[in-house]
């Protein structure tokens, strides 16, 4: 799910891990050769063990960087989802239907989050799914809890415009409050 959020293929991630591992492996022999050139001799086992440790650190570093980037990406998605919910609520208040409001909201923003929402809704339409099923599928695939919760709330509200508008509005408010508390906590 982290790779899905980052729009990175497993092959790209594998290449990145191999690169980090190779760089981690090579640093100890390079340092040992540099020490040998200036007259500092080390037993061959020390650079070997340091090279293996460096490769392990390289692999861990590659994996941790993916996790950290995915967390940031999910947070950015939550910001976009809050706007998506607000726009959906406005469209519902203007008299549009639920599906039309969700489509309109998905097409008002730009960036990767809105592109993901548009793609999910379009793919759901092609499969014959309801919009909330399509959003739930995206939320599950990319491990986006806010989107999964929104889709569950929309499925309960169904096609009743007033109930959907209240649901979407309360979800937008909840997302904003959580993001604000997270920002305050990190500050």
CSV table of C-alpha atoms in Angstrom, one decimal, residues 88-168:
chain,number,residue,atom,x,y,z
A,88,UNK,CA,-19.2,17.5,-2.5
A,89,UNK,CA,-21.4,19.1,0.3
A,90,UNK,CA,-21.7,22.3,-1.7
A,91,UNK,CA,-22.7,20.4,-4.8
A,92,UNK,CA,-25.3,18.5,-2.9
A,93,UNK,CA,-26.6,21.8,-1.4
A,94,UNK,CA,-26.9,23.1,-5.0
A,95,UNK,CA,-29.3,20.3,-5.8
A,96,UNK,CA,-27.0,17.9,-7.6
A,97,UNK,CA,-27.3,14.1,-7.0
A,98,UNK,CA,-24.8,12.1,-5.0
A,99,UNK,CA,-22.9,10.6,-7.9
A,100,UNK,CA,-22.8,13.9,-9.8
A,101,UNK,CA,-21.6,15.7,-6.7
A,102,UNK,CA,-18.8,13.3,-6.1
A,103,UNK,CA,-17.7,13.5,-9.8
A,104,UNK,CA,-17.8,17.3,-9.7
A,105,UNK,CA,-15.8,17.4,-6.5
A,106,UNK,CA,-13.2,15.0,-7.9
A,107,UNK,CA,-12.7,17.1,-11.0
A,108,UNK,CA,-12.4,20.5,-9.2
A,109,UNK,CA,-9.0,19.9,-7.7
A,110,UNK,CA,-5.7,19.0,-9.3
A,111,UNK,CA,-2.8,17.0,-8.0
A,112,UNK,CA,-2.2,13.3,-7.4
A,113,UNK,CA,-5.0,13.0,-4.7
A,114,UNK,CA,-7.7,14.3,-7.0
A,115,UNK,CA,-6.3,12.3,-9.9
A,116,UNK,CA,-6.6,9.2,-7.7
A,117,UNK,CA,-10.2,10.1,-6.8
A,118,UNK,CA,-11.1,10.7,-10.4
A,119,UNK,CA,-9.6,7.4,-11.5
A,120,UNK,CA,-11.3,5.5,-8.7
A,121,UNK,CA,-14.7,6.9,-9.5
A,122,UNK,CA,-14.2,6.3,-13.3
A,123,UNK,CA,-13.1,2.7,-12.7
A,124,UNK,CA,-16.0,2.1,-10.4
A,125,UNK,CA,-18.4,3.5,-13.0
A,126,UNK,CA,-16.9,1.1,-15.6
A,127,UNK,CA,-17.2,-1.9,-13.2
A,128,UNK,CA,-20.8,-0.9,-12.3
A,129,UNK,CA,-19.9,-0.1,-8.7
A,130,UNK,CA,-21.5,2.6,-6.6
A,131,UNK,CA,-19.2,5.6,-6.0
A,132,UNK,CA,-18.8,4.7,-2.4
A,133,UNK,CA,-17.7,1.2,-3.3
A,134,UNK,CA,-15.1,2.7,-5.7
A,135,UNK,CA,-13.9,5.0,-3.0
A,136,UNK,CA,-13.7,2.2,-0.5
A,137,UNK,CA,-11.7,0.1,-3.0
A,138,UNK,CA,-9.2,3.0,-3.3
A,139,UNK,CA,-9.1,3.5,0.4
A,140,UNK,CA,-8.4,-0.2,1.0
A,141,UNK,CA,-5.7,-0.5,-1.8
A,142,UNK,CA,-3.8,2.6,-0.6
A,143,UNK,CA,-4.5,2.2,3.1
A,144,UNK,CA,-6.3,5.5,3.3
A,145,UNK,CA,-8.4,5.3,6.5
A,146,UNK,CA,-10.2,8.6,6.0
A,147,UNK,CA,-11.3,7.6,2.6
A,148,UNK,CA,-12.5,4.2,3.8
A,149,UNK,CA,-14.4,5.8,6.6
A,150,UNK,CA,-16.0,8.3,4.2
A,151,UNK,CA,-17.0,5.5,1.8
A,152,UNK,CA,-18.6,3.5,4.7
A,153,UNK,CA,-20.5,6.6,5.8
A,154,UNK,CA,-21.7,7.3,2.3
A,155,UNK,CA,-22.9,3.7,1.8
A,156,UNK,CA,-25.0,4.1,5.0
A,157,UNK,CA,-26.4,7.4,3.8
A,158,UNK,CA,-27.3,6.0,0.4
A,159,UNK,CA,-28.9,8.2,-2.1
A,160,UNK,CA,-30.6,10.6,0.3
A,161,UNK,CA,-29.1,13.9,-0.5
A,162,UNK,CA,-29.6,15.6,2.9
A,163,UNK,CA,-28.1,12.7,4.8
A,164,UNK,CA,-25.1,12.5,2.5
A,165,UNK,CA,-24.5,16.2,2.8
A,166,UNK,CA,-24.5,16.0,6.6
A,167,UNK,CA,-22.2,12.9,6.5
A,168,UNK,CA,-19.8,14.5,4.1
